[in-house]
PDB file of C-alpha atoms in Angstrom:
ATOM      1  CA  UNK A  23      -9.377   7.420  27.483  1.00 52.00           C
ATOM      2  CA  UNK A  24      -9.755   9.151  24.083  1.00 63.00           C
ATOM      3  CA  UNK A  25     -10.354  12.838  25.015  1.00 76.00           C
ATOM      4  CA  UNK A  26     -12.373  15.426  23.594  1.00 85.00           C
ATOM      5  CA  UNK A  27     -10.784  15.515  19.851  1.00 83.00           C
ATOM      6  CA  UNK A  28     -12.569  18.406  19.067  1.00 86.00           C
ATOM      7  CA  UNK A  29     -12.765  18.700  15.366  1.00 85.00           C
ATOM      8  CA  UNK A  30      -9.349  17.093  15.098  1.00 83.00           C
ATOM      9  CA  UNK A  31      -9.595  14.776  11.421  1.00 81.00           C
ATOM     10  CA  UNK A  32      -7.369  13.389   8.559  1.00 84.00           C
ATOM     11  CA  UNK A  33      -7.045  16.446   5.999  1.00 90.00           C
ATOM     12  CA  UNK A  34      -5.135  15.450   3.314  1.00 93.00           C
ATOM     13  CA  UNK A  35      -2.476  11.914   2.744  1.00 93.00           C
ATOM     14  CA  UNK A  36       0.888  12.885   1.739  1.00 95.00           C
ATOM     15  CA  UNK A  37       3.188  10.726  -0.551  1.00 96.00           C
ATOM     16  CA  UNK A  38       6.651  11.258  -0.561  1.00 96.00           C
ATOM     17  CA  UNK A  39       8.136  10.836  -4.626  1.00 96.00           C
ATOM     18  CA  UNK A  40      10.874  11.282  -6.272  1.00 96.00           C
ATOM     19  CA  UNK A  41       9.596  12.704  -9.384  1.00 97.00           C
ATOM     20  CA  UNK A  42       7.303  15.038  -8.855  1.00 97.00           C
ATOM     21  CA  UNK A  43       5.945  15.831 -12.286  1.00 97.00           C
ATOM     22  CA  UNK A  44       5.838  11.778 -13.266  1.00 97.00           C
ATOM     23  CA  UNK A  45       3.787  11.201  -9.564  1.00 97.00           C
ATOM     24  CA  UNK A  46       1.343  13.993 -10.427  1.00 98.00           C
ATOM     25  CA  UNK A  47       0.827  12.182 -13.792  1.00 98.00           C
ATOM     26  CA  UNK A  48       0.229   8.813 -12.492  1.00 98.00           C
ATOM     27  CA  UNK A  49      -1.868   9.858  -9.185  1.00 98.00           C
ATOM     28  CA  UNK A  50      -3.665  12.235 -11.603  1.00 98.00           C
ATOM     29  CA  UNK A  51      -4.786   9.641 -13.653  1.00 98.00           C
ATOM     30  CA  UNK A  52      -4.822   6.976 -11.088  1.00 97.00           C
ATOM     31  CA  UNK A  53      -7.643   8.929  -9.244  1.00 97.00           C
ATOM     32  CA  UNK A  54      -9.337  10.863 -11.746  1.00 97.00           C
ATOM     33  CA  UNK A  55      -7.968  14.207  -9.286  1.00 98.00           C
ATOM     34  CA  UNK A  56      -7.528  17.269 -10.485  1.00 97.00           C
ATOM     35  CA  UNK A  57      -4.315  19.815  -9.036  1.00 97.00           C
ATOM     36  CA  UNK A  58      -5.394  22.019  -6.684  1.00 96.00           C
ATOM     37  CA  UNK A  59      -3.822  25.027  -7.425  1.00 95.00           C
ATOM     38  CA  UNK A  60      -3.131  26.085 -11.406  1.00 94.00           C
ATOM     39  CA  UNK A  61       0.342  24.050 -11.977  1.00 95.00           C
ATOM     40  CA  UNK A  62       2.483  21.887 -10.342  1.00 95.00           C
ATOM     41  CA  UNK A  63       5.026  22.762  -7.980  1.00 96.00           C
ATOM     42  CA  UNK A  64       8.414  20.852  -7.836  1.00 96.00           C
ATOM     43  CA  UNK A  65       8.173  20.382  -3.952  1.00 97.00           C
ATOM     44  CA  UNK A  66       4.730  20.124  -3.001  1.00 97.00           C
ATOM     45  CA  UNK A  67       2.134  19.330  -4.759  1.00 97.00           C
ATOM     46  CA  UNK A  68      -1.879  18.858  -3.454  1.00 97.00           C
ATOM     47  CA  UNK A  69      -4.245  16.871  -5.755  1.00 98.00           C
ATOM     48  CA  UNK A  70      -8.056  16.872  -5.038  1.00 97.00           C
ATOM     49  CA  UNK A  71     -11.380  15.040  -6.098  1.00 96.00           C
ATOM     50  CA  UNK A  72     -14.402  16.637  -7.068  1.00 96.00           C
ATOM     51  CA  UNK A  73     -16.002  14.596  -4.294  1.00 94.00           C
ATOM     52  CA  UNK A  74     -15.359  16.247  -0.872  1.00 91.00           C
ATOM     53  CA  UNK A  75     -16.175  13.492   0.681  1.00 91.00           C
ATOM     54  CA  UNK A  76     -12.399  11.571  -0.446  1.00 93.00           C
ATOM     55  CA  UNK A  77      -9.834  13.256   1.137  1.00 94.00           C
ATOM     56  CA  UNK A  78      -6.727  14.967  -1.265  1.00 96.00           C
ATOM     57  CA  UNK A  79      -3.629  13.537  -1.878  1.00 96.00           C
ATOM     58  CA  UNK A  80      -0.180  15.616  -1.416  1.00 97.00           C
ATOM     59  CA  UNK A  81       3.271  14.699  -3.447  1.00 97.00           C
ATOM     60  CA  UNK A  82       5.790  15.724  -1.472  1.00 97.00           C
ATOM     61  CA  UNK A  83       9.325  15.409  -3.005  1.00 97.00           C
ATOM     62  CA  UNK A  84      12.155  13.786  -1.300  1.00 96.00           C
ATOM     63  CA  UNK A  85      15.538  12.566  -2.726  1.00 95.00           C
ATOM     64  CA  UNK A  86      15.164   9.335  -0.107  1.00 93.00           C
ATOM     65  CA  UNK A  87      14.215   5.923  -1.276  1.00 90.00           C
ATOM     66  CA  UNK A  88      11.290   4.505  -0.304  1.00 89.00           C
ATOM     67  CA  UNK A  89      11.858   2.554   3.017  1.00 86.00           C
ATOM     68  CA  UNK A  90      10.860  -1.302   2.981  1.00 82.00           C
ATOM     69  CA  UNK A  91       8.854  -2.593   4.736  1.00 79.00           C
ATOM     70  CA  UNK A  92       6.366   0.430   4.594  1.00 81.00           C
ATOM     71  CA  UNK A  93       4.688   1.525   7.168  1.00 84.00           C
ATOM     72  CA  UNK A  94       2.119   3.028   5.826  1.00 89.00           C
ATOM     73  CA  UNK A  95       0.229   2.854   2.343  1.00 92.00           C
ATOM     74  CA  UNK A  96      -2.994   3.686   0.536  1.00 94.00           C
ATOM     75  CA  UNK A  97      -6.109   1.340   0.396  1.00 94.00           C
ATOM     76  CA  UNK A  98      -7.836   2.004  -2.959  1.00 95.00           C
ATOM     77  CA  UNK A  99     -11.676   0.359  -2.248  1.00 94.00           C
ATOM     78  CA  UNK A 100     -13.414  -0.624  -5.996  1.00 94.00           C
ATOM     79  CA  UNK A 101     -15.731  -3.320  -7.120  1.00 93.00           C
ATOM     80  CA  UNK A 102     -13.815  -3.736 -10.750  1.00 94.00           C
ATOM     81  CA  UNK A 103     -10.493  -5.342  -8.720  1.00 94.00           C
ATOM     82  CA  UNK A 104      -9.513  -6.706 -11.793  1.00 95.00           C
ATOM     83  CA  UNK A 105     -10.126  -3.892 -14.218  1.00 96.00           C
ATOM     84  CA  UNK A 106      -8.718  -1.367 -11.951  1.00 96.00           C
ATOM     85  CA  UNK A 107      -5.382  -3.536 -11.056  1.00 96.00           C
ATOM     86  CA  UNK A 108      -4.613  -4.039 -14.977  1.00 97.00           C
ATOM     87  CA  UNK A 109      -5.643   0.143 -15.245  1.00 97.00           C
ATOM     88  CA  UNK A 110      -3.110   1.109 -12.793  1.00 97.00           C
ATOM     89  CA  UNK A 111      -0.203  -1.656 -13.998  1.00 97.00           C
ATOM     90  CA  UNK A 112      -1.082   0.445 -17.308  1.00 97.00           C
ATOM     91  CA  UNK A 113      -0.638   3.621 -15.725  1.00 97.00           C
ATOM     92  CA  UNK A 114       2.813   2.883 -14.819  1.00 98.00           C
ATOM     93  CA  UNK A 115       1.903   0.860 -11.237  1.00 98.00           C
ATOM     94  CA  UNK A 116       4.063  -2.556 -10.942  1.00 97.00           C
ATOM     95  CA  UNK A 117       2.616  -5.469  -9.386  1.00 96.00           C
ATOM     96  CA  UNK A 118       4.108  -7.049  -5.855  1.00 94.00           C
ATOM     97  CA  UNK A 119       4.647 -10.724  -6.257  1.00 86.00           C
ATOM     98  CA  UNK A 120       6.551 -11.235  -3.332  1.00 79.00           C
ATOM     99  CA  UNK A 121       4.142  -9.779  -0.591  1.00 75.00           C
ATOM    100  CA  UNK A 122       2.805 -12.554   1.932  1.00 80.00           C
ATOM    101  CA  UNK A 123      -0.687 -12.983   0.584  1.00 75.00           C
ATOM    102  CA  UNK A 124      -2.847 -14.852   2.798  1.00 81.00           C
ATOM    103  CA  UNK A 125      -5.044 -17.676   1.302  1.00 85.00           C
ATOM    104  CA  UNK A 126      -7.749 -16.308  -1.301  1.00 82.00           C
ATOM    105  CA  UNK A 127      -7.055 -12.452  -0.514  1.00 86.00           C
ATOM    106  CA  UNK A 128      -9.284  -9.565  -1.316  1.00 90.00           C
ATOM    107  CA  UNK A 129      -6.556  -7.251  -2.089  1.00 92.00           C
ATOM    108  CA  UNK A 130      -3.615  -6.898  -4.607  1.00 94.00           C
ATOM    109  CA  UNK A 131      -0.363  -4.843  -3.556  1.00 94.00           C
ATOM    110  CA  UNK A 132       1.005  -2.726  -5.692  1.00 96.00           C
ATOM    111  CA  UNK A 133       3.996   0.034  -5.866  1.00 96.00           C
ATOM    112  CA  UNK A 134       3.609   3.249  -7.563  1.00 97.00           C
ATOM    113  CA  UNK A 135       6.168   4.672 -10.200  1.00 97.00           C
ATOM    114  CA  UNK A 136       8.305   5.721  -7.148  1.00 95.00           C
ATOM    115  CA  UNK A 137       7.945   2.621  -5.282  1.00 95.00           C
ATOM    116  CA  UNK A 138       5.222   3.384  -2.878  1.00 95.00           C
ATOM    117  CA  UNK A 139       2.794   0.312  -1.965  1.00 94.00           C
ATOM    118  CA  UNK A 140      -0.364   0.413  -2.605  1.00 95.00           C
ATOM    119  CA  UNK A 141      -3.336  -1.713  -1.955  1.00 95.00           C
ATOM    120  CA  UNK A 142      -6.754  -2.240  -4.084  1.00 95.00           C
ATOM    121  CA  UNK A 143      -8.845  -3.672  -2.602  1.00 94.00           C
ATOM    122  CA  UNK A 144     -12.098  -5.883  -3.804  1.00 94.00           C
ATOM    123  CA  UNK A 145     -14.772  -3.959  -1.928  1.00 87.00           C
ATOM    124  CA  UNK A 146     -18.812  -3.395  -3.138  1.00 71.00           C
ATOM    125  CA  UNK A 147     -19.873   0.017  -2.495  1.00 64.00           C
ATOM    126  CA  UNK A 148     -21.418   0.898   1.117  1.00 61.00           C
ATOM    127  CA  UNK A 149     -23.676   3.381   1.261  1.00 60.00           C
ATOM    128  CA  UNK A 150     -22.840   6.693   3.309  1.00 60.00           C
ATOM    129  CA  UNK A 151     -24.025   6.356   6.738  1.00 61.00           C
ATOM    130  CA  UNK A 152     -25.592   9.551   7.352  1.00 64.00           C
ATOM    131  CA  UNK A 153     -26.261   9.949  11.420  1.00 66.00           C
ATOM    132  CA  UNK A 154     -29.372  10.742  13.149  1.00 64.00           C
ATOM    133  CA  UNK A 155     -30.218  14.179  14.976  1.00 66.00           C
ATOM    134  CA  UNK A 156     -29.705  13.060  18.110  1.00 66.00           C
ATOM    135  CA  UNK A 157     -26.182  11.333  16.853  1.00 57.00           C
ATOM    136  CA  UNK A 158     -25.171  14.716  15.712  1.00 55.00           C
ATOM    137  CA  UNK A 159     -26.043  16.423  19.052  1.00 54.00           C
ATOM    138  CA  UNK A 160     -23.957  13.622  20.530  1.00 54.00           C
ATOM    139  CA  UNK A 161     -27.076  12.684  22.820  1.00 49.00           C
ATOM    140  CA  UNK A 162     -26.942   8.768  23.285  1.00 48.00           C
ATOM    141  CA  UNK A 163     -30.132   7.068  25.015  1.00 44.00           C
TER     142      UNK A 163
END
């Protein structure tokens, strides 16, 4: 049973770092995001898109390493795998060799200046699914 979650939703994705000013850079220019308030604060820190539609990203600064295995990480969906993987490395990204890739995977792992995985994956654009009236009344014949 799921419940009524109301309008209950993901708002933002927080990253803890270790360096705030070197994560903004690199998520900055990782994303093409912008800071959502006027400068960057040493403990918290909220990028956003220009898109509404892809949620924001928060740096959150902690003096802890980053736990292995993760338990959670980022997918990063683009059609230009290759481009974008060699981008990132560029940025600062490092490349994880010793993951356990399955046989002819559609994703690369990667860490993040402060050692946060990452995933991008090979992925052709889907068009936004946009419902119909009666979805959005939450009728159902």
């Amino acid at each position: 049973m799921t419940g009524d979650v109301g309008d209950l939703h993901v708002g933002t994705v927080v990253v803890n770092v270790n360096d705030m000013d070197r994560a903004v850079a690199f998520w900055r220019s990782a994303l093409g995001y912008r800071l959502r308030e006027s400068e960057v604060d040493p403990e918290f820190t909220m990028l956003v898109s220009s898109d509404p539609a892809r949620p924001p990203i928060s740096l959150q600064l902690t003096d802890q390493p980053v736990l292995q295995p993760v338990r959670l990480h980022l997918d990063l969906y683009t059609s230009e795998q290759e481009r974008q993987v060699e981008r990132l490395v560029a940025l600062g990204a490092s490349r994880v060799e010793d993951w356990q890739y399955p046989e002819d995977p559609d994703f690369v792992v990667l860490r993040d200046p402060d050692g946060n995985e990452f995933c991008v994956i090979a992925h052709q654009p889907v068009p936004v699914r946009t419902p119909a009236p009666e979805e959005e009344d939450g009728d159902e014949e």
